[in-house]
CSV table of C-alpha atoms in Angstrom, one decimal:
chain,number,residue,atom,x,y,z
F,1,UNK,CA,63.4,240.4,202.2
F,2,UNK,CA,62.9,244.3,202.4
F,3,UNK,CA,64.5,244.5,205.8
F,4,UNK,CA,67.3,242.4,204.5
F,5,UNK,CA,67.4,245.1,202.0
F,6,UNK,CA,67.3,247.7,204.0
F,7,UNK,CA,70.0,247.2,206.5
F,8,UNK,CA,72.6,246.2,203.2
F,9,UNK,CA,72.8,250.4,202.5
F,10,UNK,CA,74.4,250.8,205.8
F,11,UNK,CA,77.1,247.6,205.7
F,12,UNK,CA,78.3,249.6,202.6
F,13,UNK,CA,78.3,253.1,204.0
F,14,UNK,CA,80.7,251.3,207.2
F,15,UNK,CA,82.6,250.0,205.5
F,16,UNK,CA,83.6,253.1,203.6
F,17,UNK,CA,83.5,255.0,206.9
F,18,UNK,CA,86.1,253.3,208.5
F,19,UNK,CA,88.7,253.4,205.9
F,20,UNK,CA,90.3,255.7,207.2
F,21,UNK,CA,91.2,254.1,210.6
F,22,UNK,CA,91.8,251.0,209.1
F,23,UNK,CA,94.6,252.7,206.7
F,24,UNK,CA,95.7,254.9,209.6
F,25,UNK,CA,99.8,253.6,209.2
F,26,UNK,CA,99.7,253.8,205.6
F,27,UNK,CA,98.0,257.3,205.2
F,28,UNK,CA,99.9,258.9,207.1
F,29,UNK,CA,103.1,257.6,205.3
F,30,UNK,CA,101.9,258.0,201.9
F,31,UNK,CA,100.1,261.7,202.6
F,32,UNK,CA,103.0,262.6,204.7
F,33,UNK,CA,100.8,263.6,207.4
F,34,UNK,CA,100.9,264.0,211.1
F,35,UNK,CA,97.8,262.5,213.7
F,36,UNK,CA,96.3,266.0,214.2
F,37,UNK,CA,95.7,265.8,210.1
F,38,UNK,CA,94.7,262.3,209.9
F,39,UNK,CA,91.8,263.1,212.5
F,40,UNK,CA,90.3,265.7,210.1
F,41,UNK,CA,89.5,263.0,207.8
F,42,UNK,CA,87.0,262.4,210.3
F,43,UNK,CA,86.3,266.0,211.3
F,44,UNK,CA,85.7,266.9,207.2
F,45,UNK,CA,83.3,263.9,207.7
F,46,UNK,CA,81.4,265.2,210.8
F,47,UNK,CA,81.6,269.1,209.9
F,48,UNK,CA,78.8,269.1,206.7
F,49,UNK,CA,77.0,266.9,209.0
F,50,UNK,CA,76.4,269.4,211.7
F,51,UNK,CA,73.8,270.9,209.3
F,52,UNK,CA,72.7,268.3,206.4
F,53,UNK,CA,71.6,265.6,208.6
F,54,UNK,CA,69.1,268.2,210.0
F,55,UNK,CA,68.0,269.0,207.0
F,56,UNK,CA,68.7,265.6,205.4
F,57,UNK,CA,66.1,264.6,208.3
F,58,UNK,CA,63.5,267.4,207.5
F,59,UNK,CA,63.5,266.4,203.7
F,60,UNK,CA,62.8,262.9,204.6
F,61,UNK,CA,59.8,264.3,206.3
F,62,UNK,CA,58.6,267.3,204.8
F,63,UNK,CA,59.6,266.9,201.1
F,64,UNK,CA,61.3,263.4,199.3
F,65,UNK,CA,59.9,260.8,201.7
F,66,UNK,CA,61.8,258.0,203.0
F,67,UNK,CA,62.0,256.4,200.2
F,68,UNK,CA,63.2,259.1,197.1
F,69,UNK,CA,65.3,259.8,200.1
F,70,UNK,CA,66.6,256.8,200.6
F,71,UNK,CA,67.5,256.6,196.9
F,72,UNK,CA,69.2,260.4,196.8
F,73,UNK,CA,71.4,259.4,200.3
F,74,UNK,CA,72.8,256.3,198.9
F,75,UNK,CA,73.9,258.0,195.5
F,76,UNK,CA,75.5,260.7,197.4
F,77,UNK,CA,77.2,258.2,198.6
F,78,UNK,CA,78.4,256.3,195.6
F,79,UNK,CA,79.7,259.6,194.2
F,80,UNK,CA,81.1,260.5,197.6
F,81,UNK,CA,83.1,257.2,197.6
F,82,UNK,CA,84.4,257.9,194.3
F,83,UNK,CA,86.3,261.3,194.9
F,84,UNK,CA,86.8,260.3,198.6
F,85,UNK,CA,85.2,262.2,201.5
F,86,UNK,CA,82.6,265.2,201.2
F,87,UNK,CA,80.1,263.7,198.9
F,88,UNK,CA,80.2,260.3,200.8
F,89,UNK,CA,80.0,262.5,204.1
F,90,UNK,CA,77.1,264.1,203.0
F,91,UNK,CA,75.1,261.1,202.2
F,92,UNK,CA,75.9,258.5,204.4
F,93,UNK,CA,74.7,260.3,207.9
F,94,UNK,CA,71.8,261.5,206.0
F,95,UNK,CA,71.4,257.7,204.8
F,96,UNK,CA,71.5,256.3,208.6
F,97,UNK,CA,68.5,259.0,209.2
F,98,UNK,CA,66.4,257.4,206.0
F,99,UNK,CA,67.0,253.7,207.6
F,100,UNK,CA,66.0,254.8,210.8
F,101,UNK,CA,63.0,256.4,209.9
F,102,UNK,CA,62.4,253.2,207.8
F,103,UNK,CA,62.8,251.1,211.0
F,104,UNK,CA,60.5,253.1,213.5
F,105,UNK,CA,57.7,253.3,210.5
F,106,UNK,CA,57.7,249.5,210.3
F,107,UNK,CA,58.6,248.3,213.7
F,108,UNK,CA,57.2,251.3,215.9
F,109,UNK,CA,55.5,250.0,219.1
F,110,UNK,CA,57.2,246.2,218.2
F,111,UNK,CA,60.4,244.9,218.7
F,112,UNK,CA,62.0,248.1,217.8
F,113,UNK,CA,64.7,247.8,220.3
F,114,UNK,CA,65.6,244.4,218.5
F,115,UNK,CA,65.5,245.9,215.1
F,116,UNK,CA,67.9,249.0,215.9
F,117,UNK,CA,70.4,246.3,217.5
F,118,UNK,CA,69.7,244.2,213.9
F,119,UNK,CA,70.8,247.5,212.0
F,120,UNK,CA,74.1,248.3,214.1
F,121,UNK,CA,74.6,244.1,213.6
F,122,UNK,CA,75.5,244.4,210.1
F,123,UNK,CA,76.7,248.1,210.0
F,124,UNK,CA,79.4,246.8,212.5
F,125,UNK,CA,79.9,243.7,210.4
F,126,UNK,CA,80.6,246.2,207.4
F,127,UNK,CA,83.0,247.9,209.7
F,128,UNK,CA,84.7,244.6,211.1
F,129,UNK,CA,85.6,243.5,207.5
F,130,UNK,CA,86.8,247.1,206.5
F,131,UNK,CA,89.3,246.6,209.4
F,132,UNK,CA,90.7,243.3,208.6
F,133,UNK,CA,90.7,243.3,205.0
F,134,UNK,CA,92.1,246.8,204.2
F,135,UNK,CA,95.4,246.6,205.1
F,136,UNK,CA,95.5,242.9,203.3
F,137,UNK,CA,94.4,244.7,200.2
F,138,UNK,CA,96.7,247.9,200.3
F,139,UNK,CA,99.8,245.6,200.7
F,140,UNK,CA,98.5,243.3,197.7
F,141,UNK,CA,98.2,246.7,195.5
F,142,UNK,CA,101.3,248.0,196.5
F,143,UNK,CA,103.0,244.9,195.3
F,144,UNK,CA,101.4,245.4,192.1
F,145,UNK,CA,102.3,248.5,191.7
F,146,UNK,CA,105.7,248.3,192.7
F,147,UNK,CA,105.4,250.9,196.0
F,148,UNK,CA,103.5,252.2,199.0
F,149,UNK,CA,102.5,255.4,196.7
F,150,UNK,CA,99.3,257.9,196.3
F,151,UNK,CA,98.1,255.5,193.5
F,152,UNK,CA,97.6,252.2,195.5
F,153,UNK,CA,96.3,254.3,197.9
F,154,UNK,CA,93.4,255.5,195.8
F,155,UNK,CA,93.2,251.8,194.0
F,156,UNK,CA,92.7,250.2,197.9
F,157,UNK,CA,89.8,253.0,198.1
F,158,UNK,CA,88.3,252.4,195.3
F,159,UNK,CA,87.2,249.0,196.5
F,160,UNK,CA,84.5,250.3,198.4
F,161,UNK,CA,82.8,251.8,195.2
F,162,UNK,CA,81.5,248.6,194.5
F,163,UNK,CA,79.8,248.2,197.8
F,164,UNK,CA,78.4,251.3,197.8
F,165,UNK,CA,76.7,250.7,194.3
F,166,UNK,CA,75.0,247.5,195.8
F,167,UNK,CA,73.5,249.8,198.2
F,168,UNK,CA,71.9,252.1,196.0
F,169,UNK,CA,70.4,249.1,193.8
F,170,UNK,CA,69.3,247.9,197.2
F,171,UNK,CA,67.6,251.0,197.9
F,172,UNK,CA,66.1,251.2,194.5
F,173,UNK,CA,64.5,248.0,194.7
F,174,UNK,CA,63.8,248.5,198.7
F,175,UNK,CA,61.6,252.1,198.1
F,176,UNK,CA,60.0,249.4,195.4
F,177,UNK,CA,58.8,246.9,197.7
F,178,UNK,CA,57.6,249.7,200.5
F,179,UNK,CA,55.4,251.3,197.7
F,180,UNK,CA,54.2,248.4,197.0
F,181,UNK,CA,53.5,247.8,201.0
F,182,UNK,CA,52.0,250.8,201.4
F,183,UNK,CA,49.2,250.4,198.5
F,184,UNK,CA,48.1,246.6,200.1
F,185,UNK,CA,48.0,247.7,203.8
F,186,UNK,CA,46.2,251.1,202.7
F,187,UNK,CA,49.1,253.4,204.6
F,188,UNK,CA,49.0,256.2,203.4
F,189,UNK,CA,45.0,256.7,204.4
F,190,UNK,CA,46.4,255.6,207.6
F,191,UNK,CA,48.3,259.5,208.0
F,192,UNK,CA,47.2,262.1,210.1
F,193,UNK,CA,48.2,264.7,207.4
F,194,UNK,CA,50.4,266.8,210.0
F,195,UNK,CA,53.1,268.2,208.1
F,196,UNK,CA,56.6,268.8,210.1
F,197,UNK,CA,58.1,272.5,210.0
F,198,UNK,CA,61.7,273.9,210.8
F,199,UNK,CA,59.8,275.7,214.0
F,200,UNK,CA,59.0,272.4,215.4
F,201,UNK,CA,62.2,271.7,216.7
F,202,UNK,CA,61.8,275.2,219.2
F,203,UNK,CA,59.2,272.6,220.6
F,204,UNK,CA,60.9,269.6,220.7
F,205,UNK,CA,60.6,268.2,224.6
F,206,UNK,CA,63.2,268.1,226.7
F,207,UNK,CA,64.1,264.9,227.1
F,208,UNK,CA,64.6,264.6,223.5
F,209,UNK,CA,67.4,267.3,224.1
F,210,UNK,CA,68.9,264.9,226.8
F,211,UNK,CA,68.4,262.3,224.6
F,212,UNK,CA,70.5,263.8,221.9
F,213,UNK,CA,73.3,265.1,224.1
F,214,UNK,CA,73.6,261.4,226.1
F,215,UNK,CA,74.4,260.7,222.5
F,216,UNK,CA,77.2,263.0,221.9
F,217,UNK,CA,78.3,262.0,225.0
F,218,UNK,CA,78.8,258.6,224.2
F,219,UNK,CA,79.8,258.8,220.8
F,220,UNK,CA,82.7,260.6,221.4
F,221,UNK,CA,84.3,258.5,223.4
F,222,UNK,CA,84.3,255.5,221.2
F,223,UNK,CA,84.4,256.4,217.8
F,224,UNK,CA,87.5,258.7,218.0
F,225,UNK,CA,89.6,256.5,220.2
F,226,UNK,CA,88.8,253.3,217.3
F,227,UNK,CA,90.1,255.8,215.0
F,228,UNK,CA,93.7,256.0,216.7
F,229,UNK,CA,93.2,252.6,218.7
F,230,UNK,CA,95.8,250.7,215.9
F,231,UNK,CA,98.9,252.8,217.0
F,232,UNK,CA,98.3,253.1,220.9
F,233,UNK,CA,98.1,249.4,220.8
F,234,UNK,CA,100.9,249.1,218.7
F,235,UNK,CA,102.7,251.6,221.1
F,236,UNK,CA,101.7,250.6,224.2
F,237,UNK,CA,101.1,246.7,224.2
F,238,UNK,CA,103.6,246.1,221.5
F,239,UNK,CA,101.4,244.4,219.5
F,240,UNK,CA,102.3,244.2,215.4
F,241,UNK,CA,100.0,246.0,213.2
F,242,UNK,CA,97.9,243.0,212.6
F,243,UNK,CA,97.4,242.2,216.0
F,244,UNK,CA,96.3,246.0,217.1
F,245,UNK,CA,94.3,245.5,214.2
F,246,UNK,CA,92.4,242.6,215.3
F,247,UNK,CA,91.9,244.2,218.7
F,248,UNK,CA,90.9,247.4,218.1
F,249,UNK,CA,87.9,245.9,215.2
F,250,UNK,CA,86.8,243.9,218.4
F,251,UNK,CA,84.5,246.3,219.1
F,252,UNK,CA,82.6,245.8,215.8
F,253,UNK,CA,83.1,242.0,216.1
F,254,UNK,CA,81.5,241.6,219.3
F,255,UNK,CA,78.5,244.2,218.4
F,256,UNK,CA,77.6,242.3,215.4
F,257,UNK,CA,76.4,239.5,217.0
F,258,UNK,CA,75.5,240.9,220.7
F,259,UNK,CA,73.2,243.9,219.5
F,260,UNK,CA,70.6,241.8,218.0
F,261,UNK,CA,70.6,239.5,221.2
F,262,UNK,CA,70.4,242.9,223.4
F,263,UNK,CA,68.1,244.3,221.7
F,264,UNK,CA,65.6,241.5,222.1
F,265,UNK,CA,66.4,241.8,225.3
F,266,UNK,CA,65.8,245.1,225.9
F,267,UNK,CA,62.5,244.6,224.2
F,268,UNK,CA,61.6,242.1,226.5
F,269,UNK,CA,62.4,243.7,230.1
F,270,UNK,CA,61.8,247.5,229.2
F,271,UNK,CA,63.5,249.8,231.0
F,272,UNK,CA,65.7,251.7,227.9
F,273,UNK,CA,66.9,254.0,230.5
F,274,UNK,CA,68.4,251.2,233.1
F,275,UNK,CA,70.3,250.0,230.4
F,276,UNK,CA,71.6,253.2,228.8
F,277,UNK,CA,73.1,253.3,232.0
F,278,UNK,CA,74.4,250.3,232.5
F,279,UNK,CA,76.3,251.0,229.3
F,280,UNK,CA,77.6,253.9,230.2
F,281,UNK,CA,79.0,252.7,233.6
F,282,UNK,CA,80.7,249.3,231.2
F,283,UNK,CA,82.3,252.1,229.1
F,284,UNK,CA,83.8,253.9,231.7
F,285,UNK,CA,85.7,250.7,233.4
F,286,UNK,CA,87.0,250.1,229.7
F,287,UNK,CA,88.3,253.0,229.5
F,288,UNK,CA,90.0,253.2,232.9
F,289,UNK,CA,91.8,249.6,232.2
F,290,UNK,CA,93.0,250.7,229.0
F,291,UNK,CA,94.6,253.7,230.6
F,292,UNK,CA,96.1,252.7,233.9
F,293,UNK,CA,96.6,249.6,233.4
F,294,UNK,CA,98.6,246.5,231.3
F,295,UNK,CA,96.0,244.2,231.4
F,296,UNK,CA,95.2,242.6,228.3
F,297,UNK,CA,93.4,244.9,225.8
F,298,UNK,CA,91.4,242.7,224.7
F,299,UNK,CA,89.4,242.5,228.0
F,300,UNK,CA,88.5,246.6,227.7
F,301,UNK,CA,87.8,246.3,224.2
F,302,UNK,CA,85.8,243.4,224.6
F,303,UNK,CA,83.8,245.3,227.6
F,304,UNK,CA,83.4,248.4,225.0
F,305,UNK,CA,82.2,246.2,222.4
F,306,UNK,CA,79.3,245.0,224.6
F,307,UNK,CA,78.7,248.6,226.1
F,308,UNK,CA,78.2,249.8,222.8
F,309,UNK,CA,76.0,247.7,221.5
F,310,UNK,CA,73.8,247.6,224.6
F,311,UNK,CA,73.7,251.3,224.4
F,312,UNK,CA,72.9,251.7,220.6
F,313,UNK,CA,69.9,248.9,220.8
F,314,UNK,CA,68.4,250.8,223.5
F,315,UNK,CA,68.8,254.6,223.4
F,316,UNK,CA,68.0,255.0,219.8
F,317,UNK,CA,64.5,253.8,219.7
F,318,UNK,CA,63.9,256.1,222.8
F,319,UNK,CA,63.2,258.7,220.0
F,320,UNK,CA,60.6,257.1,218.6
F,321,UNK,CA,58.8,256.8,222.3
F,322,UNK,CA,59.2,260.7,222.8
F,323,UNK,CA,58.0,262.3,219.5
F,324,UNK,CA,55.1,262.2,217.0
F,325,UNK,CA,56.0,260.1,213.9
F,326,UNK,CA,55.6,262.8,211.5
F,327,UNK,CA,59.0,264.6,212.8
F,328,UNK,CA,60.5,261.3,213.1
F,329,UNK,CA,63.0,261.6,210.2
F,330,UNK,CA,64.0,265.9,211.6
F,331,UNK,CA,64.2,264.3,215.1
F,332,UNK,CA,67.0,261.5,214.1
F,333,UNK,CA,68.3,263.9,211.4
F,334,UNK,CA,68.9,266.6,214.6
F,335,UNK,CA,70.4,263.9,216.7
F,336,UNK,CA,72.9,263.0,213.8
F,337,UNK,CA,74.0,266.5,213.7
F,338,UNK,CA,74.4,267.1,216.8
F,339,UNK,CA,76.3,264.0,217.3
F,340,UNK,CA,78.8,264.8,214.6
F,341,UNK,CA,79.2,268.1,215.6
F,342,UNK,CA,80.4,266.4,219.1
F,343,UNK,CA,83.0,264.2,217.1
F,344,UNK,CA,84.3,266.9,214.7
F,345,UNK,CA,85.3,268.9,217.8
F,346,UNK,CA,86.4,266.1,219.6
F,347,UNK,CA,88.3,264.2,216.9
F,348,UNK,CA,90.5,267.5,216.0
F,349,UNK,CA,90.6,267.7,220.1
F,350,UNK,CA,91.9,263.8,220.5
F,351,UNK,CA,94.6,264.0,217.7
F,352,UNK,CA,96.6,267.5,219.0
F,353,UNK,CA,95.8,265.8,222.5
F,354,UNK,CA,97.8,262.4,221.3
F,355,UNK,CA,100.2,264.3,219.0
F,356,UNK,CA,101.4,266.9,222.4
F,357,UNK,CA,100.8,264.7,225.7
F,358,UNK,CA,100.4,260.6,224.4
F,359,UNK,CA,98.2,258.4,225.0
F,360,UNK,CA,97.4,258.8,228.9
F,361,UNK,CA,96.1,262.0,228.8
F,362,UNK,CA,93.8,260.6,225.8
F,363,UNK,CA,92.6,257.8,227.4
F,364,UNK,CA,92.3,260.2,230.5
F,365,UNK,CA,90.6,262.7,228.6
F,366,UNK,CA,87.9,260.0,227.1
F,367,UNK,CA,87.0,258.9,230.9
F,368,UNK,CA,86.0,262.1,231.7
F,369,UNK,CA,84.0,262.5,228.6
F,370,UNK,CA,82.2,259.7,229.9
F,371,UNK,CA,82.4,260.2,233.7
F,372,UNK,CA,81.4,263.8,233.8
F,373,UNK,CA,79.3,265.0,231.0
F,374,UNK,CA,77.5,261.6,230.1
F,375,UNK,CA,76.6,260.5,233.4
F,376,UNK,CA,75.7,264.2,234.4
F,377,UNK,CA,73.5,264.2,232.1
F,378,UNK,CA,72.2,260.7,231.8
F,379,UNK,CA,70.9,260.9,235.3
F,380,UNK,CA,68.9,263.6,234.6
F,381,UNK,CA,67.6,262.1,231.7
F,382,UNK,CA,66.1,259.4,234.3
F,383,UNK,CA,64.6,261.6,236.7
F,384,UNK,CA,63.0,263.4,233.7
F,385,UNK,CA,62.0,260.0,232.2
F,386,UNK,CA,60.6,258.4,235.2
F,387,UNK,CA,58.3,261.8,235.6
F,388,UNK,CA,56.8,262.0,232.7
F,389,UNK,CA,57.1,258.5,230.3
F,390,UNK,CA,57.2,255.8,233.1
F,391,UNK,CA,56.6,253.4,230.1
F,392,UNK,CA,60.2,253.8,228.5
């Protein structure tokens, strides 16, 4: 029950985060805004985190503990919710960073692989109903209110208030039941009593580093393009909204079910690295059919779906292999920053793209993302890896 618990914090926090993308039409007509100002919804969401999830990570270690941490994140994110993007921002990243350090302290050494690919399973299931349910809701309000206007704007919104409440009562009751875990199984006689400081991250290893930018590398060329994907397959396929709505949430459809099944099988045949990479190569053919040719979309996304998921279930726990588990939550709080400072930049970057060339270029833009400064770096990665932790 307490993992059940524990992965309910991040449907919610989903769910809210992809708003935005799922509301992309209606936004923009009711704010009156262009694609380069849309994107900054997700930039304003990325740009705290560049420096809270660091220190959202080193407070989960050093000072609250995971599970007053826990607590904090998900409130942050309630409150966020309610006035609509810097609060939420501020928790939900830092909430991710609390789960994951929840995950590696219970599953470390065991089926870790299979639990990170459990956790992005229902975040992505949080994100698949966000997609096909909000733009439902938002006509439904409209009618009730008589017009496509600010106020059934913020009412649609609002919806995810709720959800983000049931989170925090899950994470009330969750820090409950590990207290009450820790007291039976004697674990907190089990710690070594090293205490993490800011300086440590001067000494994290480098492959952590590689780790982190393989990330950014990834990241940012799939979260941004889901964010616009609605009108460039509206525009380019002629699909109707509800159509490039169904196939641009595909990606969270398929993950949902295919990351647990990955990730048990990345626990079983090892190798994080081999399949990191086979991710990345998947992403990069997805991306190249989307943008030169008119193949149905739904075989990319499909592909990117699968690529995703294979790459979340097994690069993530890498962190765990690669540092000691008292700078656990400051590593994963690093990596979060780092990766948001990637899509902050790169979201701004993707909408002036869109708004001045179109959609080629974009897509263009995203293959070399991938091609150049992901693989660059993932290869090294492997050599480093298959020096030093032959294990991984």
């Amino acid at each position: 029950i307490s993992y059940r618990l524990k992965i309910i914090p991040l449907i919610c926090s989903y769910f809210c985060y992809d708003n935005p993308a799922a509301l992309q039409t209606q936004i923009q007509g009711v704010m009156k805004v262009n694609t380069v100002t849309f994107m900054q919804l997700y930039a304003w969401y990325s740009w705290p985190n560049v420096i809270l999830c660091f220190f959202g990570g080193f407070l989960l270690d050093r000072v609250f503990g995971i599970r007053l941490g826990t607590i904090i994140f998900s409130l942050f994110v309630v409150l966020g919710q309610v006035i609509f993007v810097y609060l939420h921002r501020i928790g939900g990243e830092s909430l991710a960073v609390a789960q994951n350090s929840y995950a590696v302290s219970w599953f470390k050494g065991k089926e870790l692989n299979l639990v990170f690919g459990l956790q992005l399973s229902m975040a992505r299931l949080g994100s698949t109903v966000n997609m096909n349910i909000m733009g439902w809701i938002f006509s439904r309000i409209s009618q009730m209110v008589g017009s496509e206007s600010p106020t059934a704007l913020g009412i649609s919104l609002m919806i995810g208030t709720a959800t983000c409440i049931f989170s925090l009562l899950c994470a009330l009751f969750l820090g409950y039941l590990d207290r009450r875990a820790a007291k039976i199984l004697n674990k907190e006689q089990e710690k070594t009593g090293e205490v993490i400081k800011l300086t440590d991250v001067k000494h994290f290893p480098a492959s952590l580093w590689l780790i982190f930018f393989i990330c950014v590398g990834y990241y940012v060329a799939v979260f941004p393009f889901i964010g616009l994907g609605k009108v460039f397959f509206i525009e380019k396929f002629n699909f109707s909204p509800a159509e490039a709505s169904a196939v641009n949430s595909i990606v969270y459809i398929i993950s949902a079910p295919a990351s647990p099944v990955l990730g048990f099988l990345v626990d079983k045949v090892g190798k994080n690295i081999f399949w990191v990479m086979c991710a990345v190569i998947i992403t990069l053919i997805a991306h190249m059919m989307l943008a030169f040719t008119f193949w149905n979309p739904w075989i990319a996304m499909s592909l990117l779906g699968i690529s995703y998921s294979l790459l979340a279930c097994a690069l993530w726990p890498m962190v765990a292999f690669v540092v000691p588990e008292h700078q656990i939550g400051t590593a994963y709080g690093f990596m979060q920053s780092i990766q948001n400072l990637g899509l902050a930049v790169i979201a701004i970057a993707a909408g002036a793209i869109l708004d001045s060339r179109g959609y080629l270029l974009l897509e263009v833009f995203f293959c070399a993302c991938v091609c150049c400064e992901y693989r660059l770096l993932l290869l090294l990665l492997l050599l480093l890896f298959n020096r030093i932790h032959c294990k991984v």
